[in-house]
XYZ file of C-alpha atoms in Angstrom:
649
model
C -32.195 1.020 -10.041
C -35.114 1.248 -7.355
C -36.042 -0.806 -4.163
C -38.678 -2.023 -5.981
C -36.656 -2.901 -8.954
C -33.778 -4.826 -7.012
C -36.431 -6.763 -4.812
C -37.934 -8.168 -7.523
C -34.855 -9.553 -8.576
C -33.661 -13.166 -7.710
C -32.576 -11.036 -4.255
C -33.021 -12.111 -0.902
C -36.853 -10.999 0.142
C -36.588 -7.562 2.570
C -33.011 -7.123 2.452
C -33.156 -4.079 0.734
C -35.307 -0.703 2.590
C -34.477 3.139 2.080
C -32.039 2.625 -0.867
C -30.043 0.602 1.560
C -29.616 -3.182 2.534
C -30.508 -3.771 6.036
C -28.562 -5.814 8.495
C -31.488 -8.700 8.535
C -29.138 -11.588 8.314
C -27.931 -13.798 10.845
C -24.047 -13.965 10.755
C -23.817 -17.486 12.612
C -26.191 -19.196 10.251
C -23.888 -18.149 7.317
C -21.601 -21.294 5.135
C -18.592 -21.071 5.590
C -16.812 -23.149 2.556
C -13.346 -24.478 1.182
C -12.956 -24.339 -2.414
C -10.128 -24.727 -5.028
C -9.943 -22.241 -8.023
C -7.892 -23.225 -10.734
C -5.547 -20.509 -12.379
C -4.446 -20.219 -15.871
C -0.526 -20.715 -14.348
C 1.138 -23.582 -13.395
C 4.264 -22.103 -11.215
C 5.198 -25.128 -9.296
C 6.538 -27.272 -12.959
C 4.254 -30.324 -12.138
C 2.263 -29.919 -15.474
C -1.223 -29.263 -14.311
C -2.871 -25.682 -13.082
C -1.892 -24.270 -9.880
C -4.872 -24.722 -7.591
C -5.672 -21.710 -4.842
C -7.887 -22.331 -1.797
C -10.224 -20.214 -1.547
C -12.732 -19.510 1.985
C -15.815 -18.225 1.863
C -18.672 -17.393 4.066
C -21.914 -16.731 2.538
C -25.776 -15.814 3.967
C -27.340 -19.561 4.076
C -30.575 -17.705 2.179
C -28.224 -18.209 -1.064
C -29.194 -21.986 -0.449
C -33.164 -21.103 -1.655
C -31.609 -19.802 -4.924
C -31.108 -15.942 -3.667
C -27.769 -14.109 -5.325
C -25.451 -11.726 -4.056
C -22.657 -10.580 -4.460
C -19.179 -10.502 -2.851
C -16.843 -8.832 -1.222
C -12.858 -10.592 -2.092
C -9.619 -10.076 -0.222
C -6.841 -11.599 -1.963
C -4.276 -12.063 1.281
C -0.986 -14.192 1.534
C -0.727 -13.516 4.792
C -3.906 -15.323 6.213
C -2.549 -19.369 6.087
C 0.576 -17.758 8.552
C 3.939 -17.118 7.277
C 7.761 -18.123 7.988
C 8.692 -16.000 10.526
C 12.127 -18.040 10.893
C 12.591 -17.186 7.141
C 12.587 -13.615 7.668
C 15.878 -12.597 8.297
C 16.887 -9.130 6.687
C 19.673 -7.972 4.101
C 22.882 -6.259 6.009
C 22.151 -2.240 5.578
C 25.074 -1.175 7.330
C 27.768 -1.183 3.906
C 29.123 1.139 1.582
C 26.869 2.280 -1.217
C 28.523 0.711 -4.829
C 29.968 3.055 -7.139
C 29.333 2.177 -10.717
C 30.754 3.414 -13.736
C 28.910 5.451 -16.316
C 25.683 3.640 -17.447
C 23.736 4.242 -20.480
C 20.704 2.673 -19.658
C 16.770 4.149 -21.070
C 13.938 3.655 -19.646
C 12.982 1.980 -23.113
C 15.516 -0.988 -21.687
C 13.893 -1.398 -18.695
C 10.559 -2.789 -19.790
C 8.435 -5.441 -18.279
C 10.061 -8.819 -19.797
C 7.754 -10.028 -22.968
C 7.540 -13.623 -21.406
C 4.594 -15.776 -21.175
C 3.313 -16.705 -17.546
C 4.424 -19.973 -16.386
C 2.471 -22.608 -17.268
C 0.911 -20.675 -19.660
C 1.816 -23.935 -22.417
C 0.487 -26.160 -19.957
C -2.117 -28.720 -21.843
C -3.504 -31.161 -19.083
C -6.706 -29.993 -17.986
C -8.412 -32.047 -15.029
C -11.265 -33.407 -16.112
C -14.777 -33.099 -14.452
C -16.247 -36.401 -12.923
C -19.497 -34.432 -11.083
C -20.484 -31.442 -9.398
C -21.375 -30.132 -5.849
C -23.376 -27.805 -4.571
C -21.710 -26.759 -1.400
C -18.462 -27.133 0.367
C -18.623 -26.723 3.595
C -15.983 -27.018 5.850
C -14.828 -26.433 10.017
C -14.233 -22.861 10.254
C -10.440 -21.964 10.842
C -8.636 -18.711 12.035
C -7.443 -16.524 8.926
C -4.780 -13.920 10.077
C -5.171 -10.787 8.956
C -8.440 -10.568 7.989
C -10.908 -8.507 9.721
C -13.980 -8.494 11.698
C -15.247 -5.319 9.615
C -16.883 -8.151 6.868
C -19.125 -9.373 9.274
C -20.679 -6.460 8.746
C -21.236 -6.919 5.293
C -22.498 -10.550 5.437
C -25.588 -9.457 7.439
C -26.170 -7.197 4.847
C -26.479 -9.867 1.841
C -23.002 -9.728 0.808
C -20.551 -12.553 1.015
C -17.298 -12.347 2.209
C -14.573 -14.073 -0.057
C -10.633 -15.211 1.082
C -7.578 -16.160 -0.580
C -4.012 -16.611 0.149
C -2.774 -17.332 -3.398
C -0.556 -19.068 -4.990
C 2.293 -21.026 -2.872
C 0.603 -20.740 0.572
C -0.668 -23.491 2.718
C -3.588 -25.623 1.107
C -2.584 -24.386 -2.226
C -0.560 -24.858 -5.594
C 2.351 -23.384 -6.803
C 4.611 -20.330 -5.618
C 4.477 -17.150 -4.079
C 6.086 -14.573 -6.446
C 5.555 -11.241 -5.040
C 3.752 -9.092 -7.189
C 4.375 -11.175 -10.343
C 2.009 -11.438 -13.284
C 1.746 -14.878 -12.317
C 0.057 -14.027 -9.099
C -2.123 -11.290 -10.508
C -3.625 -13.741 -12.785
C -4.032 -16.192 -9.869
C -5.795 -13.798 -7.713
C -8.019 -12.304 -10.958
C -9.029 -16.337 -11.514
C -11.612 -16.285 -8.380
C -13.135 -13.313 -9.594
C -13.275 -15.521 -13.088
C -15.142 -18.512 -10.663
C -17.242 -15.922 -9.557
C -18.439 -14.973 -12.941
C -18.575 -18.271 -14.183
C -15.489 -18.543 -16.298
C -12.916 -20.165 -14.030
C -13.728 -23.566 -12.208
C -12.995 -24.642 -8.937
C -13.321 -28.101 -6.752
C -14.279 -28.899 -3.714
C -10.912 -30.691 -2.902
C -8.150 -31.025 -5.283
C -8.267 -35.295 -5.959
C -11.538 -36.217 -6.543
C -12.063 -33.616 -9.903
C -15.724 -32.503 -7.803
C -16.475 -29.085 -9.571
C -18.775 -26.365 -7.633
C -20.490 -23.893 -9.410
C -20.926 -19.944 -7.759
C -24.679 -19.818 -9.015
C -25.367 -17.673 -5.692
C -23.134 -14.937 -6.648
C -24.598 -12.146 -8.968
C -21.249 -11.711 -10.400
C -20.639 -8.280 -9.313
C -17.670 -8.374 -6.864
C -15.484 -5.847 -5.270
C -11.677 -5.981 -3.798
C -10.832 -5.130 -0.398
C -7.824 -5.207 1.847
C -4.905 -3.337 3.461
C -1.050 -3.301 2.396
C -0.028 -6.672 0.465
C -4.028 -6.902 0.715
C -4.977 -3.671 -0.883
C -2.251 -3.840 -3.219
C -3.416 -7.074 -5.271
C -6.532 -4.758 -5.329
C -5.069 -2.451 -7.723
C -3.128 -5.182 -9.654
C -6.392 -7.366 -10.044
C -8.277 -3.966 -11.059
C -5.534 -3.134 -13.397
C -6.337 -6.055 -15.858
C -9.465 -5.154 -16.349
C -11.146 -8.168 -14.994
C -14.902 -8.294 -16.033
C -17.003 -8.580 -12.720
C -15.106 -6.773 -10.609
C -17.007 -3.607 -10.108
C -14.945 -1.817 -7.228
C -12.324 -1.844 -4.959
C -11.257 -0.926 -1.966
C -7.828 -0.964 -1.546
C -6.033 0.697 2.223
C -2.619 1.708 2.554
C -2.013 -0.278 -0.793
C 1.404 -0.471 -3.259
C 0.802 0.712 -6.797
C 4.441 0.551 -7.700
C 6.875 -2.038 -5.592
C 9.948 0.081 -7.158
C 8.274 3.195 -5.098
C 7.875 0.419 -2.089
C 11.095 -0.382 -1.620
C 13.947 1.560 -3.807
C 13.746 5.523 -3.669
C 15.561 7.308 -6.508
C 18.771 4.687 -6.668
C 18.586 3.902 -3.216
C 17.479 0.449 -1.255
C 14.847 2.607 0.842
C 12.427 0.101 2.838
C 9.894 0.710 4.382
C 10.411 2.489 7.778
C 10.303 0.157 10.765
C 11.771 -2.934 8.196
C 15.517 -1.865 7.407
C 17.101 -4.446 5.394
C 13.524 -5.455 3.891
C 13.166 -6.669 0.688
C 10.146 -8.160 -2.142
C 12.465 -11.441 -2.499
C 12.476 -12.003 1.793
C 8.606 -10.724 1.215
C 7.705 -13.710 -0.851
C 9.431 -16.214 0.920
C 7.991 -15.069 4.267
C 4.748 -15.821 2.348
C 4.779 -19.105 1.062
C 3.062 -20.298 3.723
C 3.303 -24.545 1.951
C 6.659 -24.291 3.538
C 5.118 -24.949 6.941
C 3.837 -28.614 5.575
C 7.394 -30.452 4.878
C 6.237 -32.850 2.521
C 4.650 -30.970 0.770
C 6.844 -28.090 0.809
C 9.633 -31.203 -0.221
C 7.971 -31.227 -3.701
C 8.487 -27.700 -5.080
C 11.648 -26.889 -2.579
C 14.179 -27.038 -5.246
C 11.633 -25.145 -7.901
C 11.507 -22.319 -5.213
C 14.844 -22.119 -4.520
C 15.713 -21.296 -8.121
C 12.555 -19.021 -8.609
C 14.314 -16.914 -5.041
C 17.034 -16.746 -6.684
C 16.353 -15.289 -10.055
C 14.578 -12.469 -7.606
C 17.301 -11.783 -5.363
C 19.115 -10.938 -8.695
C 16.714 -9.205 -9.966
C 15.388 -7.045 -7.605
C 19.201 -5.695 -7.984
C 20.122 -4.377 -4.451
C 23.245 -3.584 -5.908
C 22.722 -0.954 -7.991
C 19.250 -0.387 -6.738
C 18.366 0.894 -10.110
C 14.509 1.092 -11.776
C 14.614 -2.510 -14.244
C 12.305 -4.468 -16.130
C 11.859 -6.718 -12.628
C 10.389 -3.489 -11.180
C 8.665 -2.789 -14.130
C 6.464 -5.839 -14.192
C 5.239 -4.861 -10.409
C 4.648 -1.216 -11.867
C 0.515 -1.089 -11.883
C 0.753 2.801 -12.667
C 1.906 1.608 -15.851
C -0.947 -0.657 -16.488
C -3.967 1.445 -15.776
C -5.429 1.543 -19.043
C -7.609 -1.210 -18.501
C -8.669 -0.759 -15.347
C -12.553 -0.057 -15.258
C -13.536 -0.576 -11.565
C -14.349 2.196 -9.155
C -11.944 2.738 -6.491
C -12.122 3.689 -3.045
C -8.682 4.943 -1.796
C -7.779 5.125 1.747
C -4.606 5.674 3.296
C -2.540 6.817 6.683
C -0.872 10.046 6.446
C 1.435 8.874 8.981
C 1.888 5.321 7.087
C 5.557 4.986 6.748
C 5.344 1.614 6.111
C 3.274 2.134 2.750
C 4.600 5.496 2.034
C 1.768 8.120 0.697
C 4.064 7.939 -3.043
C 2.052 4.857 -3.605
C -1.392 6.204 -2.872
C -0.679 9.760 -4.254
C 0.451 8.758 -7.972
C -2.421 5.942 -8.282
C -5.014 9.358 -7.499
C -3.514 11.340 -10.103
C -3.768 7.902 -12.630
C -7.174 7.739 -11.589
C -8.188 11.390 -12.511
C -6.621 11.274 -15.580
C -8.326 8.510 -16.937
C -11.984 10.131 -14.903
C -12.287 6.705 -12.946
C -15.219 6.760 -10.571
C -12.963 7.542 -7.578
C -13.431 8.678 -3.136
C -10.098 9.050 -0.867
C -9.913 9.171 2.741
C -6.230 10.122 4.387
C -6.557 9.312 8.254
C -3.524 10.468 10.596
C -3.197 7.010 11.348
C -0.342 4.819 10.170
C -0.428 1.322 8.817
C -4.175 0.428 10.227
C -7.734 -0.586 9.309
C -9.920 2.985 10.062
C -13.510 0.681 10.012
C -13.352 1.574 13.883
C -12.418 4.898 13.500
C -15.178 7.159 15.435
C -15.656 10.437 13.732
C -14.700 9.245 10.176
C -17.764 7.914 9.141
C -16.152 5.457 6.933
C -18.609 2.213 7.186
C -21.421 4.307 6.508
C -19.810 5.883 2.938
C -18.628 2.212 2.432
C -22.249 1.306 3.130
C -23.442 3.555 0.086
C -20.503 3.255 -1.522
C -20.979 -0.603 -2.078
C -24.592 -0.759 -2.215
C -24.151 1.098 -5.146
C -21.654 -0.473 -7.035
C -23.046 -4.108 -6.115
C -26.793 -4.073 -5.667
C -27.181 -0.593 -8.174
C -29.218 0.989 -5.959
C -29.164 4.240 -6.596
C -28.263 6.174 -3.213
C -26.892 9.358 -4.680
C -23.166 7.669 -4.389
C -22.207 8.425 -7.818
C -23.587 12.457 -7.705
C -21.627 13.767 -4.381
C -18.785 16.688 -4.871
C -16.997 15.564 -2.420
C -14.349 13.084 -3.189
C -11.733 13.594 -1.307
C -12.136 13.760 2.955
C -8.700 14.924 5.002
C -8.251 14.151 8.579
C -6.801 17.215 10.004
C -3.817 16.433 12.109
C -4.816 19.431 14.371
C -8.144 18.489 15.111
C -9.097 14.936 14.293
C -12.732 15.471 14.379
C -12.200 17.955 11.368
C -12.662 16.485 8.291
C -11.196 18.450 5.286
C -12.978 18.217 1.942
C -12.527 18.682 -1.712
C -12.976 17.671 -5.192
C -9.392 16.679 -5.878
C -5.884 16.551 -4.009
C -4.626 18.770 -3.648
C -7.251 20.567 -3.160
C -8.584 23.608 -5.244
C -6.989 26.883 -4.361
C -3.680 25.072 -3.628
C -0.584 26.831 -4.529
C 3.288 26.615 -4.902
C 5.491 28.250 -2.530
C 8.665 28.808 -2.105
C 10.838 29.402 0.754
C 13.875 31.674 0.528
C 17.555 30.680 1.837
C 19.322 33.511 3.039
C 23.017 32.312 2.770
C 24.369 32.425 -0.703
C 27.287 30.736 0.609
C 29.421 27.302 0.053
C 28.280 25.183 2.964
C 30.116 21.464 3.628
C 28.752 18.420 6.312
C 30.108 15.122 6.782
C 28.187 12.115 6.190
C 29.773 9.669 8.856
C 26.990 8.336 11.618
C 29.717 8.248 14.374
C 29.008 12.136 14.138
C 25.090 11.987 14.988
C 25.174 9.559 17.910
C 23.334 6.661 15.930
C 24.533 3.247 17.469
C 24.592 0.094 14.842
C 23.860 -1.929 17.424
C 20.885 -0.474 19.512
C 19.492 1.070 16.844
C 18.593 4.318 18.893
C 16.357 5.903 15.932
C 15.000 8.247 18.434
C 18.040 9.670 20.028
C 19.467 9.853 16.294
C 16.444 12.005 15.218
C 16.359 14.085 18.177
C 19.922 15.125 17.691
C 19.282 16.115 14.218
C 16.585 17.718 14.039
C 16.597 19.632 17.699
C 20.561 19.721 19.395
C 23.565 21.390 18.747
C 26.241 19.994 16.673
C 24.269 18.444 13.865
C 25.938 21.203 11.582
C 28.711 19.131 11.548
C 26.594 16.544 9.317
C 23.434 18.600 8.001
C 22.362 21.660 7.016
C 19.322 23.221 8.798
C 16.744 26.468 7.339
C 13.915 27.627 9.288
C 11.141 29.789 8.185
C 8.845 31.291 10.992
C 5.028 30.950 10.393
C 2.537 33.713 10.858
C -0.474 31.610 10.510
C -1.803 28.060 9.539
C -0.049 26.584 6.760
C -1.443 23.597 5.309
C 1.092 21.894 2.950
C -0.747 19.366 0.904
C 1.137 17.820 -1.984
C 4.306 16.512 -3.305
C 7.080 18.630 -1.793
C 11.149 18.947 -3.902
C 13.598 20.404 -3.248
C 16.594 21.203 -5.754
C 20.171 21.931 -4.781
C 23.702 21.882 -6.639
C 26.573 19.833 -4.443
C 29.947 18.762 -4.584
C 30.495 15.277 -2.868
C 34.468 14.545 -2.288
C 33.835 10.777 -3.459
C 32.268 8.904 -6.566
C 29.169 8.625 -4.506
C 26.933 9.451 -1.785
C 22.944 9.263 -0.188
C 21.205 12.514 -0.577
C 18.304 13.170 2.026
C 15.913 15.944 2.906
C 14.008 16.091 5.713
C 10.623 18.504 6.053
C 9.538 19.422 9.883
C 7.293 21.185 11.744
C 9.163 22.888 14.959
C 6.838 23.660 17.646
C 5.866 23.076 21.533
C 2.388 21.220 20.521
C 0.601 17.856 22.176
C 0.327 16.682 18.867
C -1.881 13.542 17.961
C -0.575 10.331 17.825
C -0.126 7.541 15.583
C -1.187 5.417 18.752
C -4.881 4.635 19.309
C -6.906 4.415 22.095
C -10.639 3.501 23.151
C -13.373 6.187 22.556
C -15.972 3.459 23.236
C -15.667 0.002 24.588
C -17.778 -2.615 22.396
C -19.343 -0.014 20.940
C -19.648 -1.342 17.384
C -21.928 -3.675 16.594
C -21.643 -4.854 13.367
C -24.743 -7.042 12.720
C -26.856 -9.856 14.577
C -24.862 -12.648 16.136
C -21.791 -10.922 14.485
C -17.941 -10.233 16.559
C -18.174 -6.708 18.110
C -15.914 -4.171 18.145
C -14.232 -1.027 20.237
C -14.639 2.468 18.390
C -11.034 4.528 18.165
C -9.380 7.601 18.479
C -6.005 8.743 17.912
C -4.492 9.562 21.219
C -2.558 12.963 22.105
C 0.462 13.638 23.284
C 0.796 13.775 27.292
C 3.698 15.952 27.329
C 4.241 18.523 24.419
C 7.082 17.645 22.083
C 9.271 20.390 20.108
C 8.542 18.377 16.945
C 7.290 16.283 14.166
C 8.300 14.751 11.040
C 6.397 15.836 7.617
C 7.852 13.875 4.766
C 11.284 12.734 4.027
C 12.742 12.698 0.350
C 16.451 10.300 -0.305
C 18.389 10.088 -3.541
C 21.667 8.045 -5.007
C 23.479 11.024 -6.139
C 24.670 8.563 -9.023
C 21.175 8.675 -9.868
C 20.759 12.279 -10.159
C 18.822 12.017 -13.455
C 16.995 9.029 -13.838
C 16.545 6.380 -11.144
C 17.188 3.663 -13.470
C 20.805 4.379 -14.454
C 24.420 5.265 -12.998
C 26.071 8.695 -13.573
C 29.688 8.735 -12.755
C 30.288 11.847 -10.281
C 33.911 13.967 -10.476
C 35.278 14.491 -6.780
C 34.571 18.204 -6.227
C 32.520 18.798 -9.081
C 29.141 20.644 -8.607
C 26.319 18.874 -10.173
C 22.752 19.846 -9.910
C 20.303 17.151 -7.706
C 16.031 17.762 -7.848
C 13.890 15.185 -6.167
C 10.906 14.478 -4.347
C 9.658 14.412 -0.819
C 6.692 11.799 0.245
C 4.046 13.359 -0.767
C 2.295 14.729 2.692
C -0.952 16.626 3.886
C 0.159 18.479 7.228
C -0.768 21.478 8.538
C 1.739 23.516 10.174
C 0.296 25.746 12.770
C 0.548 29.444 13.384
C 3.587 30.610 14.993
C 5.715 27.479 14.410
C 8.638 27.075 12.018
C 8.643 25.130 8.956
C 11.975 23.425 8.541
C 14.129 22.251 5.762
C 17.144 19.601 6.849
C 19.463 18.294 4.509
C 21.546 15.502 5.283
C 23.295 12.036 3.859
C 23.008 9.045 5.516
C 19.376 8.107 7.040
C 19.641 4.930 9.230
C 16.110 4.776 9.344
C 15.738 4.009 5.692
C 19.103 4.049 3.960
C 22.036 2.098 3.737
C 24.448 2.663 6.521
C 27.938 3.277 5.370
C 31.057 3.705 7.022
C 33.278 5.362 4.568
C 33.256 9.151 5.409
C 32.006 11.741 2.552
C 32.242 15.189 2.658
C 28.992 16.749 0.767
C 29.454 20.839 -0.304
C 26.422 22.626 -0.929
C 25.901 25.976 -2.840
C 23.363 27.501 -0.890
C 22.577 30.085 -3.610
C 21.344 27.357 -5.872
C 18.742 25.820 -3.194
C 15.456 25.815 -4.499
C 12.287 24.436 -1.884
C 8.843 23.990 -3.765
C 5.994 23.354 -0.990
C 2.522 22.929 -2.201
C 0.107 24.552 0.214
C -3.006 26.018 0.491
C -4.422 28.632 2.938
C -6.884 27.913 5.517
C -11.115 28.014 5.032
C -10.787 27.396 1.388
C -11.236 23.970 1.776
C -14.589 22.183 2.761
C -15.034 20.265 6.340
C -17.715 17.782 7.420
């Protein structure tokens, strides 16, 4: 659609100039409102519709009868959270052995249960209507600055903290189909086919007759991943999203192959503590006194499900499985994650991609060689200005070229951050699998047994623990180590596996491989640090902002972490069921690294480490195993590409 054709629309006059909306728009002046969206659940038992609270700020111009539409950020976090809650599972116990299972993956489907509430039959009645709902301005926690940019711009700027968090209804079920549909029933409101009030007594409706209808998703982590779960029910309105460093699969987020495998930095994590850190109505007693007993029950039916026992893939995991849901999704997507994000591991953004091509969704992805951050201050990335496009196209329509550029893929380099890799796809064209001979052809054994490594329970030296493995003497004793010297560049970019056949001396064991890059390099880090003080302006009147860089190392270090891969060896075949293991029989093991985008540079060594026990991410045990390894049968397949094939901007 043209300038011309948008302006004379029921758009706010000038806003739009060069196929692009122009920052005219005074951030202060904006409303900023409190509304209550009703959902179609009612998780809290007390018979009526679980109300959410919903925040807005919108361009006061809406107020002459102007639409827009809206950027939405569906994030539990924002009302605060129970930090006294969160108190983490005990990692450091023996893995369970379990006898033979015969479990399918046909057996481990979602549940075939209604949402609750879904019988409910009270409906409030209506008893008049408003036309704003204004209200004092308060702090919302992680949420930032970066949609003040947009609100100049004639979009509004839309928050929610869901279901069982402060100001609103019900309870926080992490990742549930109950909170999917509460977080899809604003973008219902916005499109005219949910209702809200403008408190939850007095039955006052509002009306969004300023929003256009077209709305897109936005957010990072718990954020970004009720992006993809809103998106993947096909919600009419909702025309892109946006979602950073975001979970498509909560199995993926915290299990890995049989294991309990949380995210690194949160040992003993779990989705159960996760939702109870979020229900934020806990922090008003009476009214937390009302549902307490509700919630109690609804935590417990979790902490059995989620099954840290056996750790296996089950029909709980399956529910918070959006890969498994995609066929509906219609929305364009704009995928962003940290290639140094250990937190949200890339084997959530990585699989989503590949759903996406398959099904030829409109579709960009940015990797950064940050870790779990925001990149809308990132200098050199150019990220607000292909957001800029990128959302003036899928909102407004104008057409800005957006949906005709090659490129869809942009690669931070983690040698040079100012280099920008691009492609078509990931991995990129002219990518290719490799494999890296073992010499031996010999029976190797290690002992899994953390007194070994010089990892202390109690200080949790991770450092020290890594250093010794990966660079010291003596870590033969519990890993095996293969280097392979590198004559020039070697940019891995994919889903690494290796494959191996082993003999474990007990009915169980943890499996790890470990993928590094050996080297004396000042090599970037995850750490930031100012490029430009205040140098960001995002719009008139609007918060302003520092641009970023990733700093460097000030001393070289010998060197770095690519990806990481664990496995149950009980779960050597399907992560969802138990295979009983013979002491001192060989069986065959194949799984997956993170997938990773690293170059490795000329004249370092790419090396392979296996290992057992990771007290990073594993469980921690304290019986000894003895793990044998037939190196003849070790097979390493590394995805890489060589250098100048791919693009750079």
């Amino acid at each position: 659609m043209s300038t011309t054709e948008i302006n004379n629309l029921n758009q706010i006059p000038n806003l739009i100039k060069n196929n692009r909306t122009q920052p005219i728009l005074d951030y202060k002046e904006c409303l900023f409102e409190k509304v209550y969206v009703e959902t179609p659940v009612d998780t809290d038992g007390d018979g009526q519709l679980d109300l959410i609270a919903v925040y807005l700020r919108r361009p006061k111009e809406t107020l002459l009868g102007h639409q827009i539409p809206a950027i939405y950020v569906a994030n539990p976090y924002m009302l605060a959270c129970n930090e006294d809650w969160y108190v983490t599972y005990n990692v450091d116990k023996d893995i369970e052995v379990f006898p033979q299972q015969e479990i399918t993956k046909e057996q481990t489907a979602a549940p075939n249960r209604l949402p609750l509430g879904s019988n409910t039959t009270h409906r409030r009645g209506t008893k008049g209507f408003a036309q704003t709902a204004e209200t004092e301005e308060i702090p919302l926690e992680c949420i930032s600055d970066w949609y003040s940019y947009f609100n100049c711009r004639g979009y509004a700027s839309v928050f929610c903290g869901g279901l069982g968090t402060r100001g609103s209804d019900g309870l926080t079920i992490t990742g549930s189909n109950e909170e999917v549909l509460a977080f899809k029933s604003v973008i219902d409101w916005l499109n005219g086919r949910a209702r809200a009030f403008t408190n939850k007594t007095d039955n006052i409706e509002i009306k969004a007759d300023w929003c256009t209808g077209n709305v897109a998703m936005s957010g990072k982590s718990y954020l970004g991943t009720m992006c993809i779960a809103v998106a993947a029910t096909g919600v009419e309105g909702l025309k892109t999203i946006i979602p950073e460093a975001a979970i498509s699969n909560w199995y993926a987020y915290d299990r890995y192959n049989g294991l309990n495998v949380p995210p690194l930095g949160w040992q003993g994590d779990d989705i159960a503590l996760l939702s109870k850190y979020c229900c934020s109505r806990a922090m008003d007693q009476d009214d937390y006194a009302s549902i307490q007993e509700r919630y109690e029950e609804v935590l417990a039916e979790m902490e059995i499900s989620q099954d840290r026992a056996s750790a296996n893939y089950n029909s709980f995991w399956e529910e918070r499985n959006y890969l498994h849901r995609m066929d509906d999704l219609k929305a364009s997507v704009f995928l962003v994650q940290g290639l140094n994000d250990w937190n949200v591991k890339m084997n959530q953004a990585i699989p989503f991609w590949n759903q996406l091509v398959k099904r030829q969704i409109p579709r960009r992805m940015m990797l950064h060689q940050g870790d779990h951050i925001y990149i809308h201050n990132l200098e050199s990335s150019g990220f607000n200005e292909l957001l800029h496009s990128w959302l003036d196209y899928w909102l407004y329509g104008i057409e800005n070229g957006t949906d005709i550029v090659s490129s869809k893929v942009f690669v931070q380099s983690n040698l040079d951050q100012r280099l920008w890799q691009e492609s078509s796809d990931w991995s990129p064209e002219g990518t290719l699998l490799a494999q890296f001979p073992i010499p031996e052809s010999t029976h190797k054994t290690f002992t899994d047994d953390l007194s070994l490594t010089g990892f202390d329970r109690e200080k949790n030296n991770f450092e020290e623990w890594r250093n010794r493995l990966i660079i010291e003497d003596g870590a033969e004793a519990y890993s095996l180590k293969y280097l392979w010297p590198q004559e020039e560049d070697l940019r891995i970019c994919g889903t690494v596996s290796v494959s191996f056949s082993a003999a474990i001396n007990r009915e169980t064991a943890i499996l790890s491989a470990m993928l590094v890059d050996y080297g004396s390099e000042k090599r970037l880090l995850e750490k930031q640090e100012i490029a430009e003080k205040e140098g960001l302006i995002w719009g008139k009147n609007t918060p302003i902002a520092d641009w970023v860089r990733f700093a460097k190392e000030e001393k070289p270090s010998a060197y770095r972490i690519i990806s990481r891969g664990w496995m149950n060896a009980q779960n050597r075949t399907s992560n969802c069921c138990k295979e009983e293991i013979e002491s001192g029989e060989f069986y065959s093991y194949t799984f997956e690294m993170v997938p990773m985008d690293y170059t490795v540079r000329k004249n370092h060594q790419l090396g392979l480490i296996l290992y057992s026990t990771d007290p990073e991410a594993t469980e921690r045990p304290f019986k000894m195993t003895k793990i044998t390894i037939d190196e003849s049968t070790i097979d390493v397949q590394v995805p890489c590409i060589k250098q100048g094939q791919a693009k750079t901007k």
